Coordinates of C-alpha atoms and ligand atoms in Angstrom, one line a residue:
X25 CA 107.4 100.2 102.7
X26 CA 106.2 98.1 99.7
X27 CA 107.8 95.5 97.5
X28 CA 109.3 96.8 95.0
X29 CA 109.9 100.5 93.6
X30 CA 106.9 101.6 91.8
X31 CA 107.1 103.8 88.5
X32 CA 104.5 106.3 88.5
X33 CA 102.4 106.7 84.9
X34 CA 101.8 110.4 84.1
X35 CA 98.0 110.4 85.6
X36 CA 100.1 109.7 89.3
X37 CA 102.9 112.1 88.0
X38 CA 100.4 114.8 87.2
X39 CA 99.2 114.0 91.1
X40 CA 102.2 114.2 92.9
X41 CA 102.9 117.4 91.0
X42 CA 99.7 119.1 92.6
X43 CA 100.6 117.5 96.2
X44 CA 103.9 118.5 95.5
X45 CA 102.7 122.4 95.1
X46 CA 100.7 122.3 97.8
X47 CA 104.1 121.3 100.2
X48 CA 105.9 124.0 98.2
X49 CA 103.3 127.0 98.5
X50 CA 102.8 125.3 102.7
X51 CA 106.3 126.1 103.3
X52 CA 107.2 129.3 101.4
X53 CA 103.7 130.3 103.1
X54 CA 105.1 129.6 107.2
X55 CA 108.3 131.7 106.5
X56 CA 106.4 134.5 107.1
X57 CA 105.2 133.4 110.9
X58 CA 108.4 132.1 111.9
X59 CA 109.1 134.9 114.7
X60 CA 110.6 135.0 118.2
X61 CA 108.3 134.4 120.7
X62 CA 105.9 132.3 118.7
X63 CA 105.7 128.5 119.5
X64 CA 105.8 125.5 117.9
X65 CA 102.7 124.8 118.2
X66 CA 101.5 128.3 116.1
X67 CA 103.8 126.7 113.4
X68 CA 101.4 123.2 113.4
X69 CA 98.2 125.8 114.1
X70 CA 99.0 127.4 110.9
X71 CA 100.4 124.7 108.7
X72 CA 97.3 122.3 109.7
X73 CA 95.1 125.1 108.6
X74 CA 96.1 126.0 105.6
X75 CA 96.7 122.4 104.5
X76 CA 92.7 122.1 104.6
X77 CA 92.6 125.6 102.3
X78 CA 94.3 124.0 100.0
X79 CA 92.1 120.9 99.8
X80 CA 94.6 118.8 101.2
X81 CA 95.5 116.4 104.3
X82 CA 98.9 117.3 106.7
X83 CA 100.2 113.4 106.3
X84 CA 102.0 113.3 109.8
X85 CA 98.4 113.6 111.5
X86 CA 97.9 109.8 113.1
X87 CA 101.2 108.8 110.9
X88 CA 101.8 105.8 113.1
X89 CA 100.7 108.0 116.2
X90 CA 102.4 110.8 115.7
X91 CA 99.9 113.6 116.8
X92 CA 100.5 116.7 115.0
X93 CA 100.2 118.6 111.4
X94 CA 103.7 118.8 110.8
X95 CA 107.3 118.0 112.0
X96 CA 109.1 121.3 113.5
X97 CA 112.4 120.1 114.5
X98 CA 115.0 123.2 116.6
X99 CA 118.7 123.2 117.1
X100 CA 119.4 120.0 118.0
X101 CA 116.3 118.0 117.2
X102 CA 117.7 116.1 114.0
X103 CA 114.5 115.0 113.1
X104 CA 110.5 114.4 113.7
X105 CA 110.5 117.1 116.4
X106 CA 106.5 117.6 118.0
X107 CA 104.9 120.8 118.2
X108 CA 104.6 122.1 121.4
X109 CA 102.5 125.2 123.1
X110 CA 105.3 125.3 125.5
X111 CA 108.1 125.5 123.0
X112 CA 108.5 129.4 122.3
X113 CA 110.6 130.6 119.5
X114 CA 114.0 132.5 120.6
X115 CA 116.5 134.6 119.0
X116 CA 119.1 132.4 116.9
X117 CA 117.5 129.2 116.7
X118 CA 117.3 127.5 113.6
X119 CA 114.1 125.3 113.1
X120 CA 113.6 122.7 110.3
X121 CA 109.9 122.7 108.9
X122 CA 108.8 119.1 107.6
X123 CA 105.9 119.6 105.8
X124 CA 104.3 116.3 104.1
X125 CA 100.5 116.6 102.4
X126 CA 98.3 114.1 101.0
X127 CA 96.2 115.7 97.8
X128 CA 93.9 113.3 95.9
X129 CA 95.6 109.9 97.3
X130 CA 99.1 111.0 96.5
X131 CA 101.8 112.6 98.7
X132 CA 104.1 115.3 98.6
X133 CA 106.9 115.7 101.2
X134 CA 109.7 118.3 101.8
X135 CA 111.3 120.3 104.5
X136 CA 113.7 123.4 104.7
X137 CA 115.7 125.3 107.6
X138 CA 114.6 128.9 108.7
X139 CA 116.6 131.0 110.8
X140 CA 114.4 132.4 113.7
X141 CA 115.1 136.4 114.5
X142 CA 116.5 136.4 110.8
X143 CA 119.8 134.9 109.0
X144 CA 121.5 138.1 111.5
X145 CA 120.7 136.4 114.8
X146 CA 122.5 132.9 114.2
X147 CA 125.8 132.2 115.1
X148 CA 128.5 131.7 111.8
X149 CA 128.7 128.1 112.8
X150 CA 124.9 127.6 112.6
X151 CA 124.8 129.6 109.2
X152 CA 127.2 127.1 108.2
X153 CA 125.7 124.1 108.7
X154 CA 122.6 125.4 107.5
X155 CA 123.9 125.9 104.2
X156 CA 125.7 123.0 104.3
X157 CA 122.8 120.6 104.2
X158 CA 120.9 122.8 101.8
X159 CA 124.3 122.4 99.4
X160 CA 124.5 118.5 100.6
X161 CA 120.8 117.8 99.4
X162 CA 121.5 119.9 96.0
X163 CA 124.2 118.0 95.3
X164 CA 122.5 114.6 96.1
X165 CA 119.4 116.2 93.7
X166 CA 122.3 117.2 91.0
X167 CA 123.2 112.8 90.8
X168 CA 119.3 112.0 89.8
X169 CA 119.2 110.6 85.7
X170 CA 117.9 107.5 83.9
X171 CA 121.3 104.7 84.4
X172 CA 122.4 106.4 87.4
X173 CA 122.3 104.6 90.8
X174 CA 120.4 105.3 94.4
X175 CA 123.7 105.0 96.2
X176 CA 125.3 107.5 93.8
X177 CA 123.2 110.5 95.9
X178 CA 125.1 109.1 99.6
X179 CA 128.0 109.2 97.3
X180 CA 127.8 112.8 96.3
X181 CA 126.6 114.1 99.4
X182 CA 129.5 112.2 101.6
X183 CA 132.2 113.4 99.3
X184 CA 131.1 117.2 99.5
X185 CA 130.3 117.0 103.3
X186 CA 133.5 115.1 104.5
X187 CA 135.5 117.2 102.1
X188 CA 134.8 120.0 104.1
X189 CA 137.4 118.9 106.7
X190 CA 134.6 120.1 109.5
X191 CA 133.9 116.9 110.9
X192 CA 130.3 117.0 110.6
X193 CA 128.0 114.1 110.8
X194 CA 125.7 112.5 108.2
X195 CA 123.0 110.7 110.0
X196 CA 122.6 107.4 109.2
X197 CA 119.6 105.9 111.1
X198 CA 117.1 108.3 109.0
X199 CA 116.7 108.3 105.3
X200 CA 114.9 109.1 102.3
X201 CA 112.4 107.2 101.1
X202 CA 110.3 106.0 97.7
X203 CA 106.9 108.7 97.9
X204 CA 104.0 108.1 95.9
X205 CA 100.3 106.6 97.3
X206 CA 102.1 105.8 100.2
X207 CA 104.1 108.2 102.5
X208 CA 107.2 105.9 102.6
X209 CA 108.1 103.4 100.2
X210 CA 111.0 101.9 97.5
X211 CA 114.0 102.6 97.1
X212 CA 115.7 103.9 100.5
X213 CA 117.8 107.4 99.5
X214 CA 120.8 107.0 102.5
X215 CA 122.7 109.6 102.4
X216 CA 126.0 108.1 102.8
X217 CA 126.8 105.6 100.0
X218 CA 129.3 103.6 97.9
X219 CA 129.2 104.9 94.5
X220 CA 127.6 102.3 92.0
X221 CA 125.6 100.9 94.7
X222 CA 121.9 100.7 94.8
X223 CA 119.0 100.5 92.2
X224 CA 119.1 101.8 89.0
X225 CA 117.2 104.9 88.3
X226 CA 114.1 104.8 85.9
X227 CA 112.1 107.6 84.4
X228 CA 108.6 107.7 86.7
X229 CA 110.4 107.0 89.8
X230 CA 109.6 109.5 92.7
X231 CA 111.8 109.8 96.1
X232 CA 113.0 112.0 98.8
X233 CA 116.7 113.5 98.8
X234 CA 116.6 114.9 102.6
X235 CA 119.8 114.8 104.3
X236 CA 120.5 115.7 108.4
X237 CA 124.0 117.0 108.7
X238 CA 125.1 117.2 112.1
X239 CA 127.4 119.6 113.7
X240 CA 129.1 117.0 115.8
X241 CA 128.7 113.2 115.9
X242 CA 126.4 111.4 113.3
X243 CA 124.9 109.4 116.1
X244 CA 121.1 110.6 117.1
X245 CA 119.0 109.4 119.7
X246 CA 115.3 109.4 119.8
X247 CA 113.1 110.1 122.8
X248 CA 111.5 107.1 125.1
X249 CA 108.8 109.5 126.2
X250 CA 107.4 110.8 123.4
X251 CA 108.9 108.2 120.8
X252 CA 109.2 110.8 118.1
X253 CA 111.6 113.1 118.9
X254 CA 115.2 112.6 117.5
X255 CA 118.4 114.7 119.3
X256 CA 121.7 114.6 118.0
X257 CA 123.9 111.6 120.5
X258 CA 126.0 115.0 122.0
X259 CA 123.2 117.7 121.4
X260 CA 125.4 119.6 118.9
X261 CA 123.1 121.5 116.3
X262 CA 121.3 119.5 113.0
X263 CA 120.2 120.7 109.9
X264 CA 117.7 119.2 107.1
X265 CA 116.7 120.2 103.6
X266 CA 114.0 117.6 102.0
X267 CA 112.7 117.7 98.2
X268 CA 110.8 115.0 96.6
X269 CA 112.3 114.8 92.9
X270 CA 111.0 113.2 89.7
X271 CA 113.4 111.0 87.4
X272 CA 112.9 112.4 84.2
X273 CA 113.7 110.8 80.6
X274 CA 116.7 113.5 80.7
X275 CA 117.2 114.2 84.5
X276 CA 115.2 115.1 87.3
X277 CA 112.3 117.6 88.2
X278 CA 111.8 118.5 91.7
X279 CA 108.4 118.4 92.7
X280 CA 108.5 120.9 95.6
X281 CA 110.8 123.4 94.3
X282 CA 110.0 127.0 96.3
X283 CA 109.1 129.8 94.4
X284 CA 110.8 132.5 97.1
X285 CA 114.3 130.8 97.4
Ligands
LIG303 N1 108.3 113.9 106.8 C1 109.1 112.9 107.4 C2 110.0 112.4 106.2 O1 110.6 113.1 105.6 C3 108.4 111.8 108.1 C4 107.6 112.3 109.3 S1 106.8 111.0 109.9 C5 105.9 111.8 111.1 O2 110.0 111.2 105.9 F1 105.0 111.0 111.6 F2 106.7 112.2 112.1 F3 105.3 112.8 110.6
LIG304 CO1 110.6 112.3 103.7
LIG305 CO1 109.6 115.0 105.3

Protein backbone atom coordinates (compact mmCIF):
# COMPACT_ATOMS: atom_id res chain seq x y z
CA UNK A 1 0.00 0.00 0.00
CA UNK A 2 1.44 3.52 -0.50
CA UNK A 3 1.23 6.71 1.52
CA UNK A 4 -1.38 8.41 0.77
CA UNK A 5 -4.36 8.11 -1.77
CA UNK A 6 -3.14 9.12 -5.16
CA UNK A 7 -5.48 11.21 -7.71
CA UNK A 8 -4.97 9.96 -11.06
CA UNK A 9 -4.63 12.96 -13.99
CA UNK A 10 -6.53 11.99 -17.17
CA UNK A 11 -3.28 10.50 -18.99
CA UNK A 12 -3.54 7.56 -15.90
CA UNK A 13 -7.35 7.81 -16.15
CA UNK A 14 -7.33 7.23 -19.92
CA UNK A 15 -4.99 4.04 -18.77
CA UNK A 16 -6.88 2.50 -16.31
CA UNK A 17 -9.84 2.90 -18.65
CA UNK A 18 -8.06 0.55 -21.31
CA UNK A 19 -6.90 -1.98 -18.41
CA UNK A 20 -10.16 -1.70 -17.15
CA UNK A 21 -11.67 -2.98 -20.70
CA UNK A 22 -9.44 -5.51 -21.00
CA UNK A 23 -10.75 -7.09 -17.27
CA UNK A 24 -14.25 -6.36 -18.59
CA UNK A 25 -14.03 -8.05 -22.25
CA UNK A 26 -11.60 -11.16 -19.89
CA UNK A 27 -14.55 -11.87 -17.96
CA UNK A 28 -17.64 -11.47 -20.21
CA UNK A 29 -15.13 -13.64 -22.50
CA UNK A 30 -14.80 -16.92 -19.73
CA UNK A 31 -18.61 -17.08 -19.28
CA UNK A 32 -18.75 -18.94 -22.16
CA UNK A 33 -16.15 -21.88 -20.87
CA UNK A 34 -17.54 -22.12 -17.57
CA UNK A 35 -19.10 -25.79 -17.97
CA UNK A 36 -19.47 -28.94 -15.83
CA UNK A 37 -16.76 -31.02 -16.07
CA UNK A 38 -14.12 -28.47 -16.90
CA UNK A 39 -11.48 -27.54 -14.23
CA UNK A 40 -10.13 -24.72 -12.72
CA UNK A 41 -7.29 -24.86 -14.12
CA UNK A 42 -9.02 -24.54 -18.03
CA UNK A 43 -10.47 -21.30 -16.42
CA UNK A 44 -6.55 -19.92 -15.58
CA UNK A 45 -5.52 -21.84 -19.16
CA UNK A 46 -7.90 -19.54 -20.85
CA UNK A 47 -7.91 -16.36 -18.88
CA UNK A 48 -3.82 -16.39 -18.99
CA UNK A 49 -4.08 -16.69 -22.65
CA UNK A 50 -6.20 -14.34 -23.65
CA UNK A 51 -4.71 -11.73 -21.28
CA UNK A 52 -1.51 -11.94 -23.60
CA UNK A 53 -4.12 -11.41 -26.88
CA UNK A 54 -5.05 -8.49 -25.46
CA UNK A 55 -1.53 -7.13 -24.95
CA UNK A 56 -1.88 -7.32 -21.39
CA UNK A 57 -0.26 -9.04 -18.07
CA UNK A 58 -2.81 -11.49 -15.65
CA UNK A 59 -1.57 -9.30 -12.31
CA UNK A 60 -2.03 -12.39 -9.84
CA UNK A 61 0.98 -14.19 -11.75
CA UNK A 62 4.01 -13.96 -8.95
CA UNK A 63 1.61 -11.49 -6.91
CA UNK A 64 3.50 -12.12 -3.75
CA UNK A 65 3.76 -15.86 -4.85
CA UNK A 66 0.73 -16.60 -5.80
CA UNK A 67 1.18 -18.87 -8.84
CA UNK A 68 -1.58 -18.59 -11.24
CA UNK A 69 -3.40 -16.16 -14.05
CA UNK A 70 -6.32 -15.61 -12.12
CA UNK A 71 -8.28 -16.19 -8.74
CA UNK A 72 -11.29 -18.89 -9.26
CA UNK A 73 -12.75 -19.11 -5.97
CA UNK A 74 -16.08 -22.23 -5.66
CA UNK A 75 -18.75 -22.49 -3.01
CA UNK A 76 -17.13 -21.85 -0.13
CA UNK A 77 -13.79 -20.39 -1.07
CA UNK A 78 -14.53 -16.66 0.04
CA UNK A 79 -11.68 -15.49 -1.73
CA UNK A 80 -8.07 -16.00 -3.68
CA UNK A 81 -9.05 -19.55 -4.51
CA UNK A 82 -5.92 -21.47 -6.92
CA UNK A 83 -6.58 -23.02 -10.02
CA UNK A 84 -6.32 -26.53 -9.98
CA UNK A 85 -6.14 -29.52 -12.80
CA UNK A 86 -7.72 -31.53 -10.17
CA UNK A 87 -10.59 -29.25 -9.39
CA UNK A 88 -13.41 -30.31 -11.95
CA UNK A 89 -16.47 -28.21 -12.37
CA UNK A 90 -19.92 -29.84 -11.18
CA UNK A 91 -23.44 -29.21 -11.49
CA UNK A 92 -24.65 -26.23 -9.09
CA UNK A 93 -21.59 -24.80 -8.03
CA UNK A 94 -21.22 -21.24 -8.07
CA UNK A 95 -17.52 -19.95 -8.84
CA UNK A 96 -16.29 -16.34 -8.43
CA UNK A 97 -13.79 -15.27 -11.32
CA UNK A 98 -11.22 -12.57 -10.09
CA UNK A 99 -9.71 -11.30 -12.94
CA UNK A 100 -6.96 -8.44 -12.41
CA UNK A 101 -4.67 -7.22 -15.62
CA UNK A 102 -1.85 -4.98 -15.93
CA UNK A 103 -2.06 -2.83 -19.50
CA UNK A 104 0.67 -0.20 -19.96
CA UNK A 105 1.78 0.07 -16.19
CA UNK A 106 -1.68 0.46 -14.85
CA UNK A 107 -4.17 -2.12 -13.43
CA UNK A 108 -7.53 -3.03 -13.78
CA UNK A 109 -9.34 -5.39 -11.29
CA UNK A 110 -12.81 -6.94 -11.03
CA UNK A 111 -14.56 -10.22 -10.37
CA UNK A 112 -18.23 -11.63 -10.79
CA UNK A 113 -20.09 -14.95 -9.77
CA UNK A 114 -21.20 -17.53 -12.48
CA UNK A 115 -23.45 -20.31 -11.88
CA UNK A 116 -21.90 -23.63 -13.23
CA UNK A 117 -24.64 -26.03 -15.18
CA UNK A 118 -26.61 -22.58 -15.58
CA UNK A 119 -28.69 -20.23 -13.06
CA UNK A 120 -31.21 -23.79 -13.22
CA UNK A 121 -28.79 -26.06 -11.47
CA UNK A 122 -28.19 -23.90 -8.16
CA UNK A 123 -30.12 -24.22 -5.22
CA UNK A 124 -32.66 -20.95 -4.26
CA UNK A 125 -30.36 -20.28 -1.38
CA UNK A 126 -27.30 -20.03 -3.60
CA UNK A 127 -29.23 -17.85 -6.18
CA UNK A 128 -29.80 -15.76 -3.27
CA UNK A 129 -26.74 -15.02 -2.08
CA UNK A 130 -25.48 -14.62 -5.38
CA UNK A 131 -27.62 -11.80 -6.08
CA UNK A 132 -27.23 -10.61 -2.89
CA UNK A 133 -23.52 -9.54 -3.24
CA UNK A 134 -24.00 -8.47 -6.79
CA UNK A 135 -27.03 -5.91 -5.18
CA UNK A 136 -24.45 -5.30 -2.00
CA UNK A 137 -21.58 -4.06 -4.29
CA UNK A 138 -24.19 -1.90 -6.50
CA UNK A 139 -25.32 -0.33 -3.70
CA UNK A 140 -21.74 0.35 -2.28
CA UNK A 141 -20.99 1.62 -6.15
CA UNK A 142 -24.43 3.82 -5.93
CA UNK A 143 -22.55 5.91 -2.49
CA UNK A 144 -19.37 6.97 -4.76
CA UNK A 145 -19.45 11.23 -5.38
CA UNK A 146 -17.10 14.19 -4.86
CA UNK A 147 -17.86 15.04 -0.53
CA UNK A 148 -18.92 11.73 0.11
CA UNK A 149 -16.96 9.37 2.48
CA UNK A 150 -15.03 5.81 2.09
CA UNK A 151 -16.90 4.45 5.05
CA UNK A 152 -20.19 5.56 3.51
CA UNK A 153 -19.87 2.32 0.89
CA UNK A 154 -19.59 -0.32 4.40
CA UNK A 155 -22.45 1.84 5.35
CA UNK A 156 -24.68 1.18 2.51
CA UNK A 157 -23.79 -2.21 1.92
CA UNK A 158 -24.30 -3.30 5.87
CA UNK A 159 -27.63 -1.63 6.03
CA UNK A 160 -28.94 -3.49 2.79
CA UNK A 161 -27.34 -6.82 3.73
CA UNK A 162 -28.29 -6.94 7.52
CA UNK A 163 -31.74 -5.59 6.57
CA UNK A 164 -32.40 -8.66 4.93
CA UNK A 165 -32.95 -10.43 8.30
CA UNK A 166 -30.89 -13.57 6.62
CA UNK A 167 -28.14 -13.51 8.87
CA UNK A 168 -25.50 -13.41 6.35
CA UNK A 169 -22.00 -12.43 6.85
CA UNK A 170 -19.93 -9.50 5.51
CA UNK A 171 -16.35 -10.55 5.63
CA UNK A 172 -14.23 -8.33 7.25
CA UNK A 173 -10.55 -9.56 7.09
CA UNK A 174 -10.60 -8.79 3.05
CA UNK A 175 -11.24 -5.52 1.54
CA UNK A 176 -11.19 -3.25 -1.30
CA UNK A 177 -8.36 -1.45 -2.08
CA UNK A 178 -6.91 2.04 -3.83
CA UNK A 179 -5.93 0.59 -7.76
CA UNK A 180 -3.89 2.46 -9.95
CA UNK A 181 0.19 1.71 -10.91
CA UNK A 182 -0.01 -0.51 -8.10
CA UNK A 183 -2.35 -3.45 -7.60
CA UNK A 184 -3.36 -2.47 -4.02
CA UNK A 185 -3.09 0.86 -2.66
CA UNK A 186 -5.10 4.05 -0.72
CA UNK A 187 -7.87 4.19 0.67
CA UNK A 188 -9.06 0.73 2.09
CA UNK A 189 -13.06 0.16 0.73
CA UNK A 190 -14.29 -2.27 4.03
CA UNK A 191 -17.38 -3.16 3.47
CA UNK A 192 -18.84 -2.79 6.72
CA UNK A 193 -18.67 0.88 7.93
CA UNK A 194 -19.88 3.73 10.24
CA UNK A 195 -21.39 6.29 8.03
CA UNK A 196 -19.25 9.54 7.92
CA UNK A 197 -16.27 7.68 8.50
CA UNK A 198 -13.32 7.50 6.25
CA UNK A 199 -11.64 9.72 3.56
CA UNK A 200 -13.27 12.07 1.57
CA UNK A 201 -13.91 11.33 -1.92
CA UNK A 202 -12.09 13.33 -4.75
CA UNK A 203 -12.62 13.43 -8.43
CA UNK A 204 -9.45 11.17 -9.98
CA UNK A 205 -9.55 8.79 -7.25
CA UNK A 206 -9.78 4.98 -8.35
CA UNK A 207 -10.74 1.99 -5.97
CA UNK A 208 -12.31 -1.40 -5.68
CA UNK A 209 -16.00 -1.93 -4.36
CA UNK A 210 -15.85 -5.90 -4.03
CA UNK A 211 -17.78 -7.24 -1.20
CA UNK A 212 -17.84 -11.27 0.09
CA UNK A 213 -21.19 -11.96 1.55
CA UNK A 214 -21.29 -15.12 3.41
CA UNK A 215 -24.06 -17.47 3.80
CA UNK A 216 -23.32 -18.20 7.44
CA UNK A 217 -20.63 -16.63 9.79
CA UNK A 218 -18.44 -13.61 8.54
CA UNK A 219 -15.45 -15.33 9.86
CA UNK A 220 -13.04 -16.91 7.04
CA UNK A 221 -10.10 -18.87 7.34
CA UNK A 222 -7.23 -19.08 4.93
CA UNK A 223 -5.23 -22.16 4.12
CA UNK A 224 -1.62 -23.05 5.94
CA UNK A 225 -0.77 -25.23 2.99
CA UNK A 226 -1.14 -23.26 0.21
CA UNK A 227 -1.36 -19.79 1.99
CA UNK A 228 -3.89 -18.46 -0.52
CA UNK A 229 -6.92 -20.02 -0.21
CA UNK A 230 -9.61 -18.43 1.97
CA UNK A 231 -12.91 -20.77 3.27
CA UNK A 232 -15.71 -19.40 5.02
CA UNK A 233 -14.96 -20.28 9.33
CA UNK A 234 -18.20 -22.98 8.93
CA UNK A 235 -17.76 -23.79 5.12
CA UNK A 236 -21.25 -22.29 4.33
CA UNK A 237 -21.27 -20.78 0.67
CA UNK A 238 -19.53 -17.02 -0.33
CA UNK A 239 -20.24 -14.85 -2.90
CA UNK A 240 -18.16 -11.77 -4.53
CA UNK A 241 -18.83 -9.09 -7.08
CA UNK A 242 -15.65 -6.70 -7.67
CA UNK A 243 -15.70 -3.35 -9.96
CA UNK A 244 -12.97 -0.81 -9.93
CA UNK A 245 -14.95 2.72 -10.13
CA UNK A 246 -13.83 6.16 -11.05
CA UNK A 247 -14.85 9.27 -8.83
CA UNK A 248 -16.10 11.58 -11.22
CA UNK A 249 -16.70 15.59 -10.92
CA UNK A 250 -20.58 14.40 -10.81
CA UNK A 251 -20.35 10.70 -9.55
CA UNK A 252 -18.73 7.74 -10.41
CA UNK A 253 -17.77 5.74 -13.72
CA UNK A 254 -17.13 2.11 -13.40
CA UNK A 255 -14.26 1.15 -15.17
CA UNK A 256 -15.06 -2.56 -15.71
CA UNK A 257 -18.63 -2.41 -16.40
CA UNK A 258 -19.63 -5.79 -18.66
CA UNK A 259 -21.15 -5.29 -21.73
CA UNK A 260 -23.34 -8.81 -21.53
CA UNK A 261 -24.97 -8.24 -17.98
N1 LIG B 1 -7.85 -9.63 -7.23
C1 LIG B 1 -7.75 -9.69 -5.80
C2 LIG B 1 -8.36 -8.40 -5.27
O1 LIG B 1 -9.47 -8.16 -5.60
C3 LIG B 1 -6.37 -9.88 -5.32
C4 LIG B 1 -5.81 -11.19 -5.68
S1 LIG B 1 -4.21 -11.29 -5.14
C5 LIG B 1 -3.71 -12.74 -5.82
O2 LIG B 1 -7.78 -7.60 -4.63
F1 LIG B 1 -2.44 -12.81 -5.65
F2 LIG B 1 -4.36 -13.72 -5.24
F3 LIG B 1 -4.00 -12.73 -7.10
CO1 LIG C 1 -9.47 -6.07 -5.69
CO1 LIG D 1 -9.89 -8.75 -7.61
Amino acid sequence: MSETITIKTSEEIEKMRAACKVTAQILDDVHEIVKPGISTEDINTFVHELTLKLGAIPAPLNYKGFPKSVCTSVNEVVCHGIPSEKEILKEGDIINIDVTSILDGYYGDASRMYFVGGKKACTSKAIHLVETAKKAMDIGIQMVKPGNRIGDIGHAIAHYVNGLGKNYGIVRDYTGHGIGNVFHELPQVVHIATKGTGEVMQPGMTFTVEPMINEGTYKTVCSRTDGWTVWTKDRKLSAQWEETVLVTETGVEILTKSKIY
